[in-house]
């Protein structure tokens, strides 16, 4: 524990890290109330121990430490969880796609470990907080093998290659390694993902960055990692039942993601090494280890293994992520 501190910690809050992107906008400011840098800001890394955006803890006995340091030095707060390759395993983001993201694909752990200096692969998912009318996303592709994929890419046959689906507020999409995908303009999502920043770009619309250059493409790696067996989805409608305000959105080998709606009060037993909580709508509070913390749209926190029963109150909606059982 921090020097001079005794008793349960329960929870840590962090400063988000904001990332400029060529496709970003200003909704992290206008919709979530964050103070963000000037220019197009595409990503809020809300809960992250990744070296590209390591969140600083605010308040409590570990204020000023980064999440990676807390993980490394106080693993007892995470029930001595091993993590992924010894690292904090998850990363929670908000993405503001004012423009379209590049068409891209992520490797799995095996490929990334071999070809990206031991990095983790990247499995992720999107909960759509807002979608403009008529917005769509790219998820999946129609080539049967790497040869056909490369031919269609080189010929620019994007309408034939890429699977586009309409997207609506409240949709959910799982994006497995090997899935060709891109958020398109007019979407705002919360992303739960492995703690990895490995992205292979297939197509970037021939965009030019402010310095006059185009962003690098990774066609060879993309051909290697695309999962040609996948059947592209037709929509992102959530079909799982809501039980006592809780809807399980995804249960996969790397994480479990739930949507929790609170209207009054809600109790959540924290029985995992840690729990990532992101409020995307409404306001209320969470009482953890006897202390009540105000919450609003844009609040994120990490409930530690000693949090016990979390008492939510108010009217709000959250995305909650944790490791599998």
Short mmCIF file of N, CA, C and O in Angstrom, two decimals, residues 186-255:
data_model
loop_
_atom_site.label_atom_id
_atom_site.label_comp_id
_atom_site.label_asym_id
_atom_site.label_seq_id
_atom_site.Cartn_x
_atom_site.Cartn_y
_atom_site.Cartn_z
N UNK A 186 -19.45 9.85 -38.44
CA UNK A 186 -20.71 10.01 -37.74
C UNK A 186 -20.98 8.99 -36.67
O UNK A 186 -22.13 8.81 -36.26
N UNK A 187 -19.93 8.33 -36.17
CA UNK A 187 -20.11 7.33 -35.12
C UNK A 187 -19.26 7.69 -33.90
O UNK A 187 -18.15 8.22 -34.03
N UNK A 188 -19.79 7.36 -32.74
CA UNK A 188 -19.13 7.60 -31.45
C UNK A 188 -19.27 6.32 -30.65
O UNK A 188 -20.40 5.88 -30.39
N UNK A 189 -18.16 5.69 -30.27
CA UNK A 189 -18.25 4.37 -29.65
C UNK A 189 -17.36 4.27 -28.41
O UNK A 189 -16.36 4.99 -28.29
N UNK A 190 -17.74 3.37 -27.51
CA UNK A 190 -16.86 2.92 -26.44
C UNK A 190 -16.25 1.59 -26.88
O UNK A 190 -16.98 0.68 -27.30
N UNK A 191 -14.94 1.50 -26.78
CA UNK A 191 -14.23 0.31 -27.23
C UNK A 191 -13.57 -0.37 -26.04
O UNK A 191 -12.86 0.26 -25.26
N UNK A 192 -13.83 -1.66 -25.90
CA UNK A 192 -13.07 -2.52 -24.99
C UNK A 192 -12.15 -3.36 -25.85
O UNK A 192 -12.60 -3.97 -26.82
N UNK A 193 -10.85 -3.41 -25.48
CA UNK A 193 -9.90 -4.13 -26.32
C UNK A 193 -8.76 -4.69 -25.48
O UNK A 193 -8.58 -4.31 -24.32
N UNK A 194 -8.03 -5.60 -26.07
CA UNK A 194 -6.75 -5.99 -25.48
C UNK A 194 -5.82 -4.79 -25.45
O UNK A 194 -5.93 -3.88 -26.28
N UNK A 195 -4.88 -4.79 -24.52
CA UNK A 195 -3.95 -3.67 -24.40
C UNK A 195 -2.86 -3.79 -25.46
O UNK A 195 -1.73 -4.22 -25.19
N UNK A 196 -3.24 -3.41 -26.67
CA UNK A 196 -2.35 -3.50 -27.83
C UNK A 196 -2.64 -2.32 -28.74
O UNK A 196 -3.77 -1.81 -28.78
N UNK A 197 -1.62 -1.87 -29.47
CA UNK A 197 -1.81 -0.76 -30.40
C UNK A 197 -1.35 -1.16 -31.80
O UNK A 197 -0.88 -0.33 -32.57
N UNK A 198 -1.47 -2.45 -32.14
CA UNK A 198 -1.02 -2.96 -33.43
C UNK A 198 -2.17 -2.92 -34.43
O UNK A 198 -3.19 -3.58 -34.25
N UNK A 199 -2.01 -2.11 -35.47
CA UNK A 199 -3.03 -1.95 -36.51
C UNK A 199 -2.37 -2.06 -37.88
O UNK A 199 -1.36 -1.41 -38.13
N UNK A 200 -2.94 -2.87 -38.75
CA UNK A 200 -2.49 -2.98 -40.13
C UNK A 200 -3.51 -2.29 -41.03
O UNK A 200 -4.67 -2.72 -41.11
N UNK A 201 -3.09 -1.23 -41.72
CA UNK A 201 -3.99 -0.48 -42.60
C UNK A 201 -4.05 -1.12 -43.97
O UNK A 201 -3.01 -1.39 -44.59
N UNK A 202 -5.27 -1.31 -44.46
CA UNK A 202 -5.51 -1.85 -45.79
C UNK A 202 -5.76 -0.71 -46.78
O UNK A 202 -5.29 -0.74 -47.92
N UNK A 203 -6.48 0.32 -46.34
CA UNK A 203 -6.88 1.43 -47.23
C UNK A 203 -7.15 2.65 -46.37
O UNK A 203 -7.77 2.56 -45.31
N UNK A 204 -6.68 3.82 -46.84
CA UNK A 204 -6.86 5.06 -46.08
C UNK A 204 -7.45 6.17 -46.94
O UNK A 204 -7.19 7.35 -46.69
N UNK A 205 -8.19 5.78 -47.97
CA UNK A 205 -8.92 6.75 -48.81
C UNK A 205 -7.99 7.76 -49.49
O UNK A 205 -8.43 8.85 -49.88
N UNK A 206 -6.70 7.41 -49.61
CA UNK A 206 -5.70 8.31 -50.22
C UNK A 206 -5.64 9.66 -49.51
O UNK A 206 -5.29 10.68 -50.12
N UNK A 207 -5.92 9.67 -48.22
CA UNK A 207 -5.87 10.91 -47.46
C UNK A 207 -4.44 11.39 -47.27
O UNK A 207 -3.51 10.59 -47.14
N UNK A 208 -4.31 12.70 -47.15
CA UNK A 208 -3.01 13.33 -46.89
C UNK A 208 -3.05 13.96 -45.51
O UNK A 208 -3.99 14.66 -45.16
N UNK A 209 -2.02 13.71 -44.70
CA UNK A 209 -1.91 14.28 -43.38
C UNK A 209 -1.49 15.76 -43.47
O UNK A 209 -1.07 16.22 -44.54
N UNK A 210 -1.60 16.51 -42.36
CA UNK A 210 -1.20 17.92 -42.39
C UNK A 210 0.21 18.16 -42.90
O UNK A 210 0.51 19.23 -43.46
N UNK A 211 1.12 17.18 -42.71
CA UNK A 211 2.49 17.36 -43.19
C UNK A 211 2.67 16.98 -44.66
O UNK A 211 3.80 16.98 -45.18
N UNK A 212 1.54 16.65 -45.33
CA UNK A 212 1.60 16.36 -46.75
C UNK A 212 1.86 14.91 -47.11
O UNK A 212 1.88 14.56 -48.29
N UNK A 213 2.04 14.05 -46.11
CA UNK A 213 2.31 12.64 -46.37
C UNK A 213 1.05 11.81 -46.20
O UNK A 213 0.08 12.22 -45.54
N UNK A 214 1.07 10.62 -46.80
CA UNK A 214 -0.01 9.66 -46.58
C UNK A 214 0.41 8.69 -45.48
O UNK A 214 1.60 8.42 -45.30
N UNK A 215 -0.56 8.16 -44.74
CA UNK A 215 -0.25 7.20 -43.69
C UNK A 215 0.13 5.86 -44.31
O UNK A 215 -0.37 5.47 -45.36
N UNK A 216 1.02 5.16 -43.62
CA UNK A 216 1.55 3.90 -44.13
C UNK A 216 0.47 2.84 -44.22
O UNK A 216 -0.39 2.71 -43.35
N UNK A 217 0.50 2.05 -45.30
CA UNK A 217 -0.36 0.88 -45.45
C UNK A 217 0.45 -0.38 -45.15
O UNK A 217 1.68 -0.36 -45.18
N UNK A 218 -0.25 -1.47 -44.85
CA UNK A 218 0.41 -2.72 -44.44
C UNK A 218 -0.26 -3.89 -45.17
O UNK A 218 -0.89 -4.75 -44.55
N UNK A 219 -0.12 -3.92 -46.48
CA UNK A 219 -0.86 -4.88 -47.30
C UNK A 219 -0.36 -6.31 -47.05
O UNK A 219 -1.16 -7.25 -46.92
N UNK A 220 0.96 -6.48 -47.00
CA UNK A 220 1.49 -7.83 -46.79
C UNK A 220 1.01 -8.43 -45.47
O UNK A 220 0.56 -9.57 -45.42
N UNK A 221 1.13 -7.64 -44.38
CA UNK A 221 0.69 -8.14 -43.08
C UNK A 221 -0.81 -8.39 -43.07
O UNK A 221 -1.29 -9.37 -42.48
N UNK A 222 -1.57 -7.52 -43.72
CA UNK A 222 -3.03 -7.69 -43.76
C UNK A 222 -3.40 -8.99 -44.46
O UNK A 222 -4.27 -9.74 -43.98
N UNK A 223 -2.75 -9.26 -45.58
CA UNK A 223 -3.03 -10.52 -46.29
C UNK A 223 -2.74 -11.72 -45.40
O UNK A 223 -3.45 -12.73 -45.45
N UNK A 224 -1.71 -11.60 -44.57
CA UNK A 224 -1.35 -12.69 -43.67
C UNK A 224 -2.40 -12.95 -42.60
O UNK A 224 -2.68 -14.10 -42.25
N UNK A 225 -2.99 -11.88 -42.04
CA UNK A 225 -3.77 -12.05 -40.81
C UNK A 225 -5.28 -12.05 -41.02
O UNK A 225 -6.02 -12.42 -40.10
N UNK A 226 -5.78 -11.64 -42.19
CA UNK A 226 -7.23 -11.67 -42.41
C UNK A 226 -7.75 -13.10 -42.23
O UNK A 226 -7.16 -14.07 -42.70
N UNK A 227 -8.86 -13.21 -41.51
CA UNK A 227 -9.52 -14.51 -41.32
C UNK A 227 -10.54 -14.68 -42.44
O UNK A 227 -11.64 -14.13 -42.40
N UNK A 228 -10.17 -15.45 -43.46
CA UNK A 228 -11.00 -15.59 -44.65
C UNK A 228 -12.20 -16.52 -44.42
O UNK A 228 -13.06 -16.65 -45.29
N UNK A 229 -12.25 -17.14 -43.25
CA UNK A 229 -13.37 -18.03 -42.94
C UNK A 229 -14.55 -17.29 -42.33
O UNK A 229 -15.66 -17.84 -42.25
N UNK A 230 -14.34 -16.07 -41.89
CA UNK A 230 -15.41 -15.34 -41.20
C UNK A 230 -16.58 -15.05 -42.12
O UNK A 230 -16.41 -14.74 -43.30
N UNK A 231 -17.77 -15.13 -41.55
CA UNK A 231 -19.00 -14.72 -42.24
C UNK A 231 -19.34 -13.31 -41.76
O UNK A 231 -19.60 -13.11 -40.57
N UNK A 232 -19.35 -12.32 -42.64
CA UNK A 232 -19.59 -10.95 -42.20
C UNK A 232 -20.99 -10.77 -41.62
O UNK A 232 -21.96 -11.37 -42.10
N UNK A 233 -21.13 -9.95 -40.57
CA UNK A 233 -22.46 -9.73 -39.98
C UNK A 233 -23.31 -8.83 -40.85
O UNK A 233 -22.80 -8.08 -41.70
N UNK A 234 -24.61 -8.89 -40.63
CA UNK A 234 -25.56 -8.04 -41.37
C UNK A 234 -25.96 -6.80 -40.59
O UNK A 234 -26.44 -5.83 -41.17
N UNK A 235 -25.78 -6.83 -39.27
CA UNK A 235 -26.14 -5.68 -38.44
C UNK A 235 -25.47 -5.81 -37.09
O UNK A 235 -24.78 -6.80 -36.82
N UNK A 236 -25.68 -4.81 -36.23
CA UNK A 236 -25.10 -4.84 -34.89
C UNK A 236 -26.15 -4.82 -33.79
O UNK A 236 -25.87 -4.42 -32.66
N UNK A 237 -27.36 -5.25 -34.13
CA UNK A 237 -28.44 -5.22 -33.15
C UNK A 237 -28.13 -6.11 -31.95
O UNK A 237 -27.66 -7.24 -32.10
N UNK A 238 -28.38 -5.59 -30.75
CA UNK A 238 -28.18 -6.37 -29.53
C UNK A 238 -29.39 -7.26 -29.31
O UNK A 238 -30.51 -6.78 -29.14
N UNK A 239 -29.16 -8.55 -29.33
CA UNK A 239 -30.26 -9.51 -29.19
C UNK A 239 -30.28 -10.23 -27.85
O UNK A 239 -31.22 -10.96 -27.54
N UNK A 240 -29.23 -10.03 -27.06
CA UNK A 240 -29.19 -10.66 -25.74
C UNK A 240 -30.25 -10.04 -24.84
O UNK A 240 -30.54 -8.84 -24.92
N UNK A 241 -30.85 -10.81 -23.94
CA UNK A 241 -31.88 -10.26 -23.04
C UNK A 241 -31.26 -9.35 -21.98
O UNK A 241 -30.11 -9.51 -21.60
N UNK A 242 -32.06 -8.39 -21.53
CA UNK A 242 -31.66 -7.56 -20.40
C UNK A 242 -32.31 -8.13 -19.14
O UNK A 242 -33.53 -8.29 -19.08
N UNK A 243 -31.49 -8.46 -18.16
CA UNK A 243 -31.96 -9.06 -16.92
C UNK A 243 -31.56 -8.15 -15.76
O UNK A 243 -30.38 -7.94 -15.50
N UNK A 244 -32.55 -7.60 -15.07
CA UNK A 244 -32.30 -6.69 -13.94
C UNK A 244 -31.34 -5.57 -14.33
O UNK A 244 -30.43 -5.21 -13.58
N UNK A 245 -31.53 -5.05 -15.53
CA UNK A 245 -30.73 -3.93 -16.00
C UNK A 245 -29.42 -4.30 -16.64
O UNK A 245 -28.69 -3.43 -17.12
N UNK A 246 -29.07 -5.59 -16.68
CA UNK A 246 -27.78 -6.04 -17.19
C UNK A 246 -27.96 -6.82 -18.49
O UNK A 246 -28.78 -7.75 -18.57
N UNK A 247 -27.20 -6.44 -19.51
CA UNK A 247 -27.18 -7.15 -20.79
C UNK A 247 -25.75 -7.58 -21.07
O UNK A 247 -24.85 -6.73 -21.13
N UNK A 248 -25.53 -8.88 -21.25
CA UNK A 248 -24.20 -9.34 -21.62
C UNK A 248 -24.02 -9.13 -23.11
O UNK A 248 -24.70 -9.74 -23.93
N UNK A 249 -23.05 -8.27 -23.46
CA UNK A 249 -22.80 -7.95 -24.86
C UNK A 249 -21.80 -8.90 -25.50
O UNK A 249 -21.91 -9.23 -26.68
N UNK A 250 -20.79 -9.34 -24.73
CA UNK A 250 -19.77 -10.20 -25.31
C UNK A 250 -19.08 -10.99 -24.21
O UNK A 250 -18.78 -10.45 -23.14
N UNK A 251 -18.83 -12.26 -24.48
CA UNK A 251 -18.06 -13.13 -23.59
C UNK A 251 -17.08 -13.88 -24.47
O UNK A 251 -17.47 -14.76 -25.24
N UNK A 252 -15.81 -13.51 -24.39
CA UNK A 252 -14.80 -14.10 -25.25
C UNK A 252 -13.58 -14.47 -24.40
O UNK A 252 -13.55 -14.17 -23.21
N UNK A 253 -12.59 -15.13 -24.96
CA UNK A 253 -11.45 -15.57 -24.13
C UNK A 253 -10.64 -14.45 -23.49
O UNK A 253 -9.89 -14.71 -22.55
N UNK A 254 -10.80 -13.20 -23.97
CA UNK A 254 -10.00 -12.10 -23.44
C UNK A 254 -10.75 -11.17 -22.50
O UNK A 254 -10.15 -10.51 -21.66
N UNK A 255 -12.06 -11.07 -22.64
CA UNK A 255 -12.84 -10.17 -21.79
C UNK A 255 -14.33 -10.49 -21.88
O UNK A 255 -14.79 -11.15 -22.81
#
